[in-house]
Amino acid sequence: MIYFKNVSKIFGKKKVLDGLNLHIPKGQITLILGKSGEGKSVTIKHIMGLMQPSSGQVIVDGKDVGLMSNSELRNMRSNFGMLFQHAALFDSMTVLENIMFPLKEHFHFSLPEMLDRVEDVLNQVGLQGIEDKLPGILSTGEKKRVGLARALVTNPKVLLYDEPTTGMDPLVCEMIDNLILKVSKLNPDLTSIVISHDMKAALALADKIVMIYNGKVALAGTPGEFKTSKNPIIRQFFSGKVQGPMEFL
Amino acid sequence: MFFNEIKNRINTLGDFVLFVFNVFYETLSLKFRFSLFLQYMNLIGAQSLSIIIFTGFFTGAVFGLQIGSVFMVFRAEGLMGGATGIALATELAPLITGFLLAGRVGSATTAEIATMVVNEQVEAIEAMGVSPIHYLVTPRVFASAIVMPLLCGVFMFIGVIGSYMAGIYIYSIDEGVFFENLVYLAQSKDIIVGLRKMFFFSFIISLLSCFFGLKASGGAKGVGLATTDSVVKILIYILISDFVISYIEVH
């Protein structure tokens, strides 16, 4: 479904991705792990075509994202949903307007149809009665859930989560993790890509885990393979110890 | 250091040319966002009207007051209406309206878009398959191009009223003489010159404010820097283009 072929990304003098090869299977939850600044968010921005690789290819549904025209990119993105790290809700719009935004842009639904769809996705994320509120007065957890509702409202084929639980208390983290699983079960064809550095979530959520280190894939496999891996990078990341082969800058 | 600065400026210029090309290309290739266009017409036009009227009145009154004292020396106070009319139409109205709108509309536009950029909202628009240029920039540019010259026209009209008040109540000029000289000296071509200038300034204000907003990075400090940079550059380019347009008009 999504392939990275020898992808490198250089910012100034820093090589963030260094010949990354990656396969993200259809209809599964793939979790991309790595320490901060390792290029996880850069990786998903390449999938969306929000960034272009310095070299290599990103292939989505058989097409090279780097060779797509602006209109092809827009069409591709209309099949994607993305939950941003800080939800990225439009603060001048109400919750309802935020969630309806992609519907208005890409579909020709009537207003009652759109309202039904909004109600449906708000139910999926466990929020009701907040349609008229502005994002500024919502809690961080509520913002994330509204962001997820907005990402889900168009029935996307691919859903990308950029560090959905970063900076949250354990209860909200678990709630978001459960939501990711619930959404995935409710939409069996949905391909989910989750960026995280939370090992516990990785083992609980993922069908496939990819660990990125030094711009390359250190290990890609199932949660079981990660648990039993002898790779010192993986072991250090699991244990959370500073001492080890993994460099901290 | 010096070469890096030149390189950065050339890069920014290149980015701006590409940005302007995209604005006009997307206007032609994508469906025009009429509701946003109307929304920005209200935001730029109706909400700037009171400050334009206020400034226009006092600019005209002060200009009349100053020029009246000079004309009095030559016993030519009657020419006040005509002189004020020409000055307002060709120079004062477009320039001061441009400056006011750079401060009111340009700064607000840059700050709003820059905040959206640093909060990932612009990236979210893009991620949802919508062009940020088409959504955020194009309706603003075209609303500005229509509304700003109209505001300039209002400034001219109110400025003449200010000058009239100063002439009648301070210098006791005859009403008929004031208007006779105004109509005789200030012609419709002078108004067109001013409106044409403002039309050009509207593109400077809207395009530069959106461009600097979209280029912002680095949190609250980045928003502040982008806004300052945007307003300063808009003022500089308005002054430079005012000189160039005036030079072309004169020759």
Short mmCIF file of C-alpha atoms in Angstrom, two decimals:
data_model
loop_
_atom_site.label_atom_id
_atom_site.label_comp_id
_atom_site.label_asym_id
_atom_site.label_seq_id
_atom_site.Cartn_x
_atom_site.Cartn_y
_atom_site.Cartn_z
CA MET A 1 0.00 0.00 0.00
CA ILE A 2 2.66 2.54 1.09
CA TYR A 3 6.32 2.03 0.33
CA PHE A 4 9.41 4.08 1.13
CA LYS A 5 12.22 3.24 -1.29
CA ASN A 6 15.64 4.41 -0.17
CA VAL A 7 14.24 7.75 1.05
CA SER A 8 16.63 10.39 2.36
CA LYS A 9 15.69 13.79 3.72
CA ILE A 10 18.26 16.46 4.47
CA PHE A 11 17.57 19.72 6.34
CA GLY A 12 20.58 21.99 5.93
CA LYS A 13 23.45 19.80 7.07
CA LYS A 14 21.31 17.35 9.03
CA LYS A 15 20.33 14.07 7.42
CA VAL A 16 17.05 13.15 9.11
CA LEU A 17 16.15 10.18 6.90
CA ASP A 18 19.03 8.20 5.48
CA GLY A 19 17.97 5.65 2.87
CA LEU A 20 14.77 4.64 4.63
CA ASN A 21 13.06 1.52 3.27
CA LEU A 22 9.63 0.83 4.67
CA HIS A 23 6.40 -0.98 3.83
CA ILE A 24 3.10 -0.04 5.45
CA PRO A 25 0.50 -2.77 4.89
CA LYS A 26 -3.15 -2.06 4.06
CA GLY A 27 -5.86 -2.38 6.72
CA GLN A 28 -3.48 -2.67 9.67
CA ILE A 29 -2.19 -0.47 12.46
CA THR A 30 1.46 0.32 11.82
CA LEU A 31 3.23 2.08 14.64
CA ILE A 32 6.40 4.05 13.90
CA LEU A 33 8.67 4.28 16.92
CA GLY A 34 11.76 6.32 17.53
CA LYS A 35 13.27 8.80 19.90
CA SER A 36 12.57 12.51 19.56
CA GLY A 37 14.06 14.18 16.47
CA GLU A 38 14.46 10.86 14.71
CA GLY A 39 12.27 11.83 11.75
CA LYS A 40 9.00 10.10 12.62
CA SER A 41 6.82 13.13 11.83
CA VAL A 42 8.97 13.81 8.76
CA THR A 43 8.17 10.26 7.63
CA ILE A 44 4.39 10.73 7.74
CA LYS A 45 4.63 14.17 6.15
CA HIS A 46 6.33 12.43 3.20
CA ILE A 47 3.36 10.06 2.93
CA MET A 48 0.97 13.03 2.72
CA GLY A 49 3.22 14.82 0.22
CA LEU A 50 3.60 17.69 2.71
CA MET A 51 7.35 17.16 2.34
CA GLN A 52 9.31 15.86 -0.62
CA PRO A 53 12.28 13.53 -0.19
CA SER A 54 15.80 14.79 -0.96
CA SER A 55 16.26 11.44 -2.74
CA GLY A 56 14.35 8.18 -3.08
CA GLN A 57 10.66 7.49 -3.65
CA VAL A 58 7.51 7.38 -1.57
CA ILE A 59 4.92 5.20 -3.28
CA VAL A 60 1.24 5.40 -2.28
CA ASP A 61 -1.21 3.08 -4.08
CA GLY A 62 1.37 2.48 -6.80
CA LYS A 63 2.03 6.17 -7.46
CA ASP A 64 5.17 8.13 -6.67
CA VAL A 65 4.10 10.99 -4.38
CA GLY A 66 7.04 13.11 -5.58
CA LEU A 67 5.79 12.97 -9.17
CA MET A 68 2.17 13.87 -8.39
CA SER A 69 0.74 17.17 -9.63
CA ASN A 70 -0.91 19.53 -7.14
CA SER A 71 -4.38 18.30 -8.10
CA GLU A 72 -3.30 14.63 -7.79
CA LEU A 73 -1.85 15.41 -4.36
CA ARG A 74 -5.10 17.07 -3.29
CA ASN A 75 -7.10 14.05 -4.52
CA MET A 76 -4.80 11.66 -2.67
CA ARG A 77 -5.04 13.72 0.54
CA SER A 78 -8.82 13.72 0.37
CA ASN A 79 -8.60 9.96 1.02
CA PHE A 80 -6.37 10.55 4.04
CA GLY A 81 -7.14 11.70 7.55
CA MET A 82 -4.56 13.10 9.89
CA LEU A 83 -4.61 13.73 13.62
CA PHE A 84 -1.97 16.35 14.37
CA GLN A 85 0.18 16.38 17.49
CA HIS A 86 -1.70 19.41 18.86
CA ALA A 87 -4.94 18.59 17.00
CA ALA A 88 -4.51 21.69 14.72
CA LEU A 89 -8.16 22.69 15.02
CA PHE A 90 -9.13 25.99 13.40
CA ASP A 91 -9.59 28.25 16.40
CA SER A 92 -11.88 30.68 14.60
CA MET A 93 -14.37 27.88 13.86
CA THR A 94 -16.68 25.94 16.17
CA VAL A 95 -16.27 22.19 16.67
CA LEU A 96 -19.08 21.62 14.16
CA GLU A 97 -17.48 23.86 11.54
CA ASN A 98 -14.10 22.21 12.12
CA ILE A 99 -15.48 18.72 11.54
CA MET A 100 -17.61 19.80 8.58
CA PHE A 101 -14.63 21.51 6.89
CA PRO A 102 -13.34 18.48 4.91
CA LEU A 103 -16.92 17.41 4.11
CA LYS A 104 -17.72 20.81 2.59
CA GLU A 105 -14.48 20.76 0.62
CA HIS A 106 -14.72 17.32 -0.95
CA PHE A 107 -18.34 16.19 -0.93
CA HIS A 108 -21.68 17.55 -2.05
CA PHE A 109 -23.69 16.53 0.98
CA SER A 110 -26.76 18.44 2.10
CA LEU A 111 -26.60 20.16 5.49
CA PRO A 112 -28.70 17.47 7.28
CA GLU A 113 -26.44 14.75 5.82
CA MET A 114 -23.36 16.60 7.04
CA LEU A 115 -24.88 17.08 10.50
CA ASP A 116 -25.67 13.34 10.67
CA ARG A 117 -22.13 12.49 9.69
CA VAL A 118 -20.70 14.89 12.31
CA GLU A 119 -22.93 13.38 15.00
CA ASP A 120 -21.82 9.90 13.98
CA VAL A 121 -18.08 10.66 14.24
CA LEU A 122 -18.53 12.58 17.49
CA ASN A 123 -20.26 9.48 18.88
CA GLN A 124 -17.35 7.34 17.69
CA VAL A 125 -14.92 9.49 19.69
CA GLY A 126 -17.28 9.72 22.66
CA LEU A 127 -18.17 13.40 22.51
CA GLN A 128 -21.65 14.85 22.39
CA GLY A 129 -23.15 18.30 22.78
CA ILE A 130 -19.99 20.28 22.07
CA GLU A 131 -20.73 21.17 18.45
CA ASP A 132 -21.13 24.89 19.15
CA LYS A 133 -18.04 25.27 21.32
CA LEU A 134 -14.84 26.91 20.13
CA PRO A 135 -11.63 24.82 20.35
CA GLY A 136 -10.09 27.35 22.76
CA ILE A 137 -12.32 26.23 25.62
CA LEU A 138 -11.81 22.48 25.13
CA SER A 139 -9.40 20.37 27.19
CA THR A 140 -6.37 18.84 25.45
CA GLY A 141 -8.04 15.42 25.39
CA GLU A 142 -11.23 16.85 23.90
CA LYS A 143 -9.25 18.72 21.25
CA LYS A 144 -7.54 15.49 20.26
CA ARG A 145 -10.86 13.70 20.03
CA VAL A 146 -12.36 16.50 17.91
CA GLY A 147 -9.22 16.32 15.74
CA LEU A 148 -9.80 12.58 15.38
CA ALA A 149 -13.48 13.15 14.54
CA ARG A 150 -12.42 15.63 11.83
CA ALA A 151 -9.93 13.10 10.46
CA LEU A 152 -12.60 10.37 10.42
CA VAL A 153 -15.49 12.32 8.98
CA THR A 154 -14.60 11.69 5.33
CA ASN A 155 -14.24 7.90 5.85
CA PRO A 156 -10.54 7.99 4.93
CA LYS A 157 -8.63 5.00 3.59
CA VAL A 158 -5.54 5.96 5.57
CA LEU A 159 -5.47 7.59 9.00
CA LEU A 160 -2.27 9.11 10.33
CA TYR A 161 -1.79 9.88 13.99
CA ASP A 162 1.14 12.20 14.80
CA GLU A 163 2.08 11.48 18.43
CA PRO A 164 -1.54 11.26 19.57
CA THR A 165 -0.73 10.83 23.27
CA THR A 166 2.31 13.06 23.73
CA GLY A 167 2.06 15.31 26.79
CA MET A 168 -1.12 13.71 28.12
CA ASP A 169 -1.91 12.13 31.46
CA PRO A 170 -2.04 8.29 31.56
CA LEU A 171 -5.85 8.17 31.60
CA VAL A 172 -6.21 10.33 28.49
CA CYS A 173 -3.38 8.31 26.86
CA GLU A 174 -5.28 5.09 27.44
CA MET A 175 -8.51 6.64 26.24
CA ILE A 176 -6.85 7.79 22.98
CA ASP A 177 -5.17 4.38 22.52
CA ASN A 178 -8.54 2.67 23.01
CA LEU A 179 -10.08 5.07 20.50
CA ILE A 180 -7.44 4.20 17.90
CA LEU A 181 -8.24 0.51 18.39
CA LYS A 182 -12.01 1.15 18.33
CA VAL A 183 -11.82 3.23 15.16
CA SER A 184 -9.67 0.58 13.52
CA LYS A 185 -12.15 -2.18 14.44
CA LEU A 186 -15.12 -0.13 13.23
CA ASN A 187 -13.38 0.49 9.90
CA PRO A 188 -11.68 -2.80 8.94
CA ASP A 189 -10.26 -1.46 5.65
CA LEU A 190 -8.66 1.51 7.36
CA THR A 191 -4.87 1.69 7.29
CA SER A 192 -3.65 3.39 10.47
CA ILE A 193 -0.19 4.83 10.90
CA VAL A 194 0.67 5.92 14.42
CA ILE A 195 3.76 7.92 15.35
CA SER A 196 4.78 7.40 18.95
CA HIS A 197 7.62 6.89 21.40
CA ASP A 198 5.40 5.05 23.83
CA MET A 199 6.49 1.39 23.97
CA LYS A 200 3.46 0.31 26.02
CA ALA A 201 1.07 1.75 23.43
CA ALA A 202 3.12 0.20 20.63
CA LEU A 203 2.77 -3.29 22.04
CA ALA A 204 -0.92 -2.87 22.82
CA LEU A 205 -2.01 -1.23 19.59
CA ALA A 206 0.10 -2.22 16.67
CA ASP A 207 -0.15 -5.00 14.12
CA LYS A 208 3.28 -3.92 12.91
CA ILE A 209 5.95 -1.84 14.63
CA VAL A 210 8.73 0.00 12.82
CA MET A 211 11.62 1.37 14.84
CA ILE A 212 13.51 4.23 13.19
CA TYR A 213 17.04 4.97 14.31
CA ASN A 214 19.61 7.21 12.59
CA GLY A 215 17.26 7.75 9.66
CA LYS A 216 16.94 4.02 8.93
CA VAL A 217 14.68 1.19 10.02
CA ALA A 218 16.35 -0.50 12.99
CA LEU A 219 13.67 -3.20 13.16
CA ALA A 220 10.27 -3.81 11.59
CA GLY A 221 8.06 -6.56 12.90
CA THR A 222 5.15 -7.66 15.06
CA PRO A 223 4.88 -6.69 18.75
CA GLY A 224 5.94 -10.28 19.58
CA GLU A 225 9.11 -9.95 17.49
CA PHE A 226 9.90 -6.67 19.26
CA LYS A 227 9.43 -8.24 22.69
CA THR A 228 11.87 -11.03 21.88
CA SER A 229 14.32 -8.98 19.84
CA LYS A 230 17.97 -9.06 20.95
CA ASN A 231 18.75 -5.87 18.99
CA PRO A 232 20.55 -3.64 21.55
CA ILE A 233 18.83 -0.50 20.17
CA ILE A 234 15.41 -2.05 20.71
CA ARG A 235 16.36 -3.35 24.16
CA GLN A 236 17.63 0.07 25.21
CA PHE A 237 14.47 1.76 23.94
CA PHE A 238 12.33 -0.82 25.78
CA SER A 239 14.23 -0.33 29.02
CA GLY A 240 14.28 3.47 28.69
CA LYS A 241 17.90 3.65 29.89
CA VAL A 242 20.26 6.42 28.81
CA GLN A 243 23.26 4.03 28.81
CA GLY A 244 23.46 1.96 25.65
CA PRO A 245 24.27 2.06 21.96
CA MET A 246 21.60 4.68 21.20
CA GLU A 247 23.10 8.15 21.00
CA PHE A 248 21.40 11.09 22.73
CA LEU A 249 22.29 14.53 21.46
CA MET B 1 27.82 36.59 5.98
CA PHE B 2 27.16 39.27 3.35
CA PHE B 3 26.81 36.70 0.57
CA ASN B 4 24.50 34.59 2.74
CA GLU B 5 22.27 37.64 3.26
CA ILE B 6 22.15 38.26 -0.51
CA LYS B 7 21.46 34.57 -1.12
CA ASN B 8 18.60 34.64 1.42
CA ARG B 9 17.09 37.74 -0.17
CA ILE B 10 17.27 36.19 -3.65
CA ASN B 11 15.64 33.03 -2.28
CA THR B 12 12.86 35.08 -0.66
CA LEU B 13 12.31 36.99 -3.89
CA GLY B 14 12.13 33.70 -5.80
CA ASP B 15 9.63 32.32 -3.26
CA PHE B 16 7.53 35.48 -3.56
CA VAL B 17 7.44 35.33 -7.38
CA LEU B 18 6.38 31.66 -7.18
CA PHE B 19 3.78 32.55 -4.55
CA VAL B 20 2.27 35.31 -6.73
CA PHE B 21 2.22 32.95 -9.71
CA ASN B 22 0.40 30.32 -7.61
CA VAL B 23 -2.16 32.86 -6.38
CA PHE B 24 -3.16 33.79 -9.93
CA TYR B 25 -2.80 30.26 -11.31
CA GLU B 26 -5.08 28.84 -8.60
CA THR B 27 -7.57 31.64 -9.16
CA LEU B 28 -7.88 30.53 -12.77
CA SER B 29 -7.70 26.77 -12.18
CA LEU B 30 -9.85 26.30 -9.06
CA LYS B 31 -13.40 27.28 -8.16
CA PHE B 32 -13.54 30.81 -6.77
CA ARG B 33 -14.47 30.96 -3.06
CA PHE B 34 -17.19 33.56 -3.25
CA SER B 35 -18.42 33.32 0.37
CA LEU B 36 -14.90 33.87 1.72
CA PHE B 37 -14.45 36.72 -0.75
CA LEU B 38 -17.58 38.42 0.65
CA GLN B 39 -16.44 37.73 4.21
CA TYR B 40 -13.09 39.43 3.57
CA MET B 41 -14.76 42.33 1.76
CA ASN B 42 -16.67 42.95 4.99
CA LEU B 43 -13.58 42.47 7.15
CA ILE B 44 -11.34 44.71 5.05
CA GLY B 45 -13.95 47.21 3.90
CA ALA B 46 -16.82 47.70 6.30
CA GLN B 47 -14.68 47.31 9.40
CA SER B 48 -12.04 49.79 8.17
CA LEU B 49 -14.59 52.42 7.16
CA SER B 50 -14.73 54.34 10.46
CA ILE B 51 -10.94 54.79 10.69
CA ILE B 52 -10.82 55.88 7.03
CA ILE B 53 -13.57 58.45 7.57
CA PHE B 54 -11.95 59.76 10.76
CA THR B 55 -8.46 60.01 9.24
CA GLY B 56 -9.75 61.38 5.94
CA PHE B 57 -11.66 64.18 7.65
CA PHE B 58 -8.74 65.35 9.78
CA THR B 59 -6.18 64.96 7.00
CA GLY B 60 -8.31 67.18 4.73
CA ALA B 61 -8.95 69.67 7.54
CA VAL B 62 -5.28 69.93 8.56
CA PHE B 63 -4.14 70.15 4.94
CA GLY B 64 -6.71 72.90 4.33
CA LEU B 65 -5.61 74.70 7.48
CA GLN B 66 -1.93 74.65 6.49
CA ILE B 67 -2.33 75.47 2.83
CA GLY B 68 -4.93 78.13 3.64
CA SER B 69 -2.41 80.06 5.73
CA VAL B 70 0.03 80.07 2.79
CA PHE B 71 -2.66 81.08 0.28
CA MET B 72 -3.76 83.90 2.58
CA VAL B 73 -0.36 85.57 2.09
CA PHE B 74 -1.18 85.84 -1.62
CA ARG B 75 -4.86 86.51 -0.99
CA ALA B 76 -5.66 83.32 -2.86
CA GLU B 77 -7.63 81.43 -0.16
CA GLY B 78 -10.23 80.62 -2.78
CA LEU B 79 -7.79 78.16 -4.40
CA MET B 80 -7.83 76.07 -1.23
CA GLY B 81 -10.58 73.76 -2.49
CA GLY B 82 -8.80 73.00 -5.75
CA ALA B 83 -5.38 72.52 -4.16
CA THR B 84 -6.75 70.24 -1.48
CA GLY B 85 -8.75 68.27 -4.02
CA ILE B 86 -5.71 67.62 -6.25
CA ALA B 87 -3.43 66.77 -3.32
CA LEU B 88 -5.96 64.42 -1.77
CA ALA B 89 -6.89 62.70 -5.01
CA THR B 90 -3.44 62.15 -6.44
CA GLU B 91 -1.30 61.63 -3.36
CA LEU B 92 -2.66 61.97 0.16
CA ALA B 93 -5.67 59.68 -0.10
CA PRO B 94 -3.94 56.65 -1.68
CA LEU B 95 -0.82 57.00 0.44
CA ILE B 96 -2.52 57.48 3.81
CA THR B 97 -5.22 54.90 3.03
CA GLY B 98 -2.42 52.50 2.05
CA PHE B 99 -0.57 53.15 5.30
CA LEU B 100 -3.72 52.79 7.40
CA LEU B 101 -4.70 49.53 5.72
CA ALA B 102 -1.14 48.21 6.01
CA GLY B 103 -1.43 48.74 9.76
CA ARG B 104 -4.97 47.57 10.16
CA VAL B 105 -5.46 44.85 7.55
CA GLY B 106 -1.87 43.87 6.64
CA SER B 107 -0.73 43.30 10.22
CA ALA B 108 -3.91 41.40 11.15
CA THR B 109 -3.65 39.19 8.06
CA THR B 110 0.01 38.32 8.69
CA ALA B 111 -0.57 37.67 12.39
CA GLU B 112 -3.60 35.47 11.69
CA ILE B 113 -1.95 33.38 8.97
CA ALA B 114 1.35 33.17 10.88
CA THR B 115 -0.47 31.90 13.98
CA MET B 116 -2.21 29.30 11.83
CA VAL B 117 1.18 28.25 10.42
CA VAL B 118 2.90 27.83 13.81
CA ASN B 119 -0.13 25.95 15.19
CA GLU B 120 -0.05 23.50 12.24
CA GLN B 121 -3.47 24.74 11.04
CA VAL B 122 -2.15 25.60 7.58
CA GLU B 123 -0.59 22.15 7.36
CA ALA B 124 -3.95 20.70 8.43
CA ILE B 125 -5.68 22.57 5.58
CA GLU B 126 -3.13 21.11 3.17
CA ALA B 127 -3.45 17.63 4.72
CA MET B 128 -7.22 17.77 4.10
CA GLY B 129 -6.56 18.20 0.38
CA VAL B 130 -7.24 21.95 0.30
CA SER B 131 -4.79 24.47 -1.10
CA PRO B 132 -3.88 27.01 1.63
CA ILE B 133 -3.18 29.63 -1.05
CA HIS B 134 -6.59 29.15 -2.60
CA TYR B 135 -8.34 29.09 0.78
CA LEU B 136 -6.44 31.79 2.69
CA VAL B 137 -4.84 34.07 0.11
CA THR B 138 -6.86 34.32 -3.11
CA PRO B 139 -10.13 35.61 -1.58
CA ARG B 140 -8.18 38.19 0.47
CA VAL B 141 -6.26 39.45 -2.58
CA PHE B 142 -9.37 39.97 -4.69
CA ALA B 143 -11.44 41.42 -1.85
CA SER B 144 -8.59 43.89 -1.21
CA ALA B 145 -8.35 44.84 -4.89
CA ILE B 146 -12.02 45.84 -4.91
CA VAL B 147 -12.51 47.28 -1.44
CA MET B 148 -9.29 49.23 -0.93
CA PRO B 149 -9.75 51.61 -3.91
CA LEU B 150 -13.33 52.19 -2.68
CA LEU B 151 -11.99 53.11 0.76
CA CYS B 152 -9.53 55.44 -0.95
CA GLY B 153 -12.47 57.10 -2.74
CA VAL B 154 -14.21 57.57 0.61
CA PHE B 155 -11.01 59.11 2.01
CA MET B 156 -10.89 61.61 -0.89
CA PHE B 157 -14.52 62.63 -0.44
CA ILE B 158 -14.33 62.99 3.36
CA GLY B 159 -10.96 64.76 3.06
CA VAL B 160 -12.54 67.41 0.83
CA ILE B 161 -15.31 67.86 3.42
CA GLY B 162 -12.62 68.37 6.11
CA SER B 163 -10.88 70.94 3.97
CA TYR B 164 -14.21 72.64 3.21
CA MET B 165 -14.96 72.93 6.95
CA ALA B 166 -11.52 74.43 7.60
CA GLY B 167 -11.93 76.87 4.68
CA ILE B 168 -15.46 77.97 5.56
CA TYR B 169 -15.19 78.16 9.36
CA ILE B 170 -11.55 79.20 9.83
CA TYR B 171 -10.71 81.27 6.74
CA SER B 172 -14.29 82.33 5.97
CA ILE B 173 -13.92 81.42 2.29
CA ASP B 174 -17.00 81.76 0.17
CA GLU B 175 -18.66 78.37 -0.32
CA GLY B 176 -19.25 78.98 -4.03
CA VAL B 177 -15.61 79.99 -4.63
CA PHE B 178 -14.36 76.89 -2.79
CA PHE B 179 -16.42 74.51 -4.93
CA GLU B 180 -15.89 76.42 -8.16
CA ASN B 181 -12.12 76.13 -7.78
CA LEU B 182 -12.39 72.53 -6.63
CA VAL B 183 -14.34 71.53 -9.76
CA TYR B 184 -12.17 73.70 -12.02
CA LEU B 185 -8.78 72.50 -10.76
CA ALA B 186 -9.35 68.95 -9.57
CA GLN B 187 -10.49 66.80 -12.48
CA SER B 188 -11.76 63.26 -12.76
CA LYS B 189 -8.37 62.14 -14.12
CA ASP B 190 -6.84 63.09 -10.74
CA ILE B 191 -9.30 60.81 -8.99
CA ILE B 192 -8.47 58.02 -11.43
CA VAL B 193 -4.75 58.54 -10.76
CA GLY B 194 -5.35 58.10 -7.01
CA LEU B 195 -7.64 55.10 -7.35
CA ARG B 196 -5.21 53.43 -9.74
CA LYS B 197 -2.42 53.90 -7.19
CA MET B 198 -4.58 52.41 -4.45
CA PHE B 199 -5.48 49.47 -6.69
CA PHE B 200 -1.77 48.75 -7.05
CA PHE B 201 -1.13 49.26 -3.32
CA SER B 202 -3.93 46.79 -2.50
CA PHE B 203 -1.92 44.01 -4.15
CA ILE B 204 1.20 45.05 -2.23
CA ILE B 205 -0.72 44.94 1.07
CA SER B 206 -2.61 41.69 0.51
CA LEU B 207 0.11 39.68 -1.24
CA LEU B 208 2.94 40.68 1.10
CA SER B 209 0.89 40.24 4.28
CA CYS B 210 -0.21 36.73 3.23
CA PHE B 211 3.29 35.81 2.01
CA PHE B 212 4.98 36.81 5.29
CA GLY B 213 2.25 35.01 7.25
CA LEU B 214 2.80 31.76 5.33
CA LYS B 215 6.59 32.04 5.72
CA ALA B 216 6.40 32.40 9.53
CA SER B 217 8.07 29.86 11.80
CA GLY B 218 9.10 29.45 15.41
CA GLY B 219 6.14 30.07 17.72
CA ALA B 220 4.99 33.39 19.19
CA LYS B 221 8.29 35.11 18.42
CA GLY B 222 8.01 34.01 14.80
CA VAL B 223 4.49 35.46 14.57
CA GLY B 224 5.74 38.79 15.97
CA LEU B 225 8.71 38.91 13.62
CA ALA B 226 6.59 38.02 10.60
CA THR B 227 4.05 40.73 11.44
CA THR B 228 6.69 43.44 11.96
CA ASP B 229 8.54 42.39 8.83
CA SER B 230 5.34 42.38 6.83
CA VAL B 231 4.17 45.88 7.88
CA VAL B 232 7.63 47.44 7.42
CA LYS B 233 8.05 45.89 3.96
CA ILE B 234 4.53 46.90 2.90
CA LEU B 235 5.20 50.53 3.90
CA ILE B 236 8.55 50.56 2.10
CA TYR B 237 7.12 49.05 -1.09
CA ILE B 238 4.12 51.41 -1.03
CA LEU B 239 6.49 54.41 -0.88
CA ILE B 240 8.75 53.05 -3.62
CA SER B 241 5.87 52.14 -5.92
CA ASP B 242 4.19 55.51 -5.19
CA PHE B 243 7.30 57.26 -6.49
CA VAL B 244 7.53 54.97 -9.54
CA ILE B 245 3.83 55.37 -10.43
CA SER B 246 4.00 59.17 -9.91
CA TYR B 247 7.11 59.36 -12.10
CA ILE B 248 5.37 57.40 -14.85
CA GLU B 249 2.25 59.61 -14.54
CA VAL B 250 4.30 62.82 -14.72
CA HIS B 251 6.29 61.67 -17.75
#
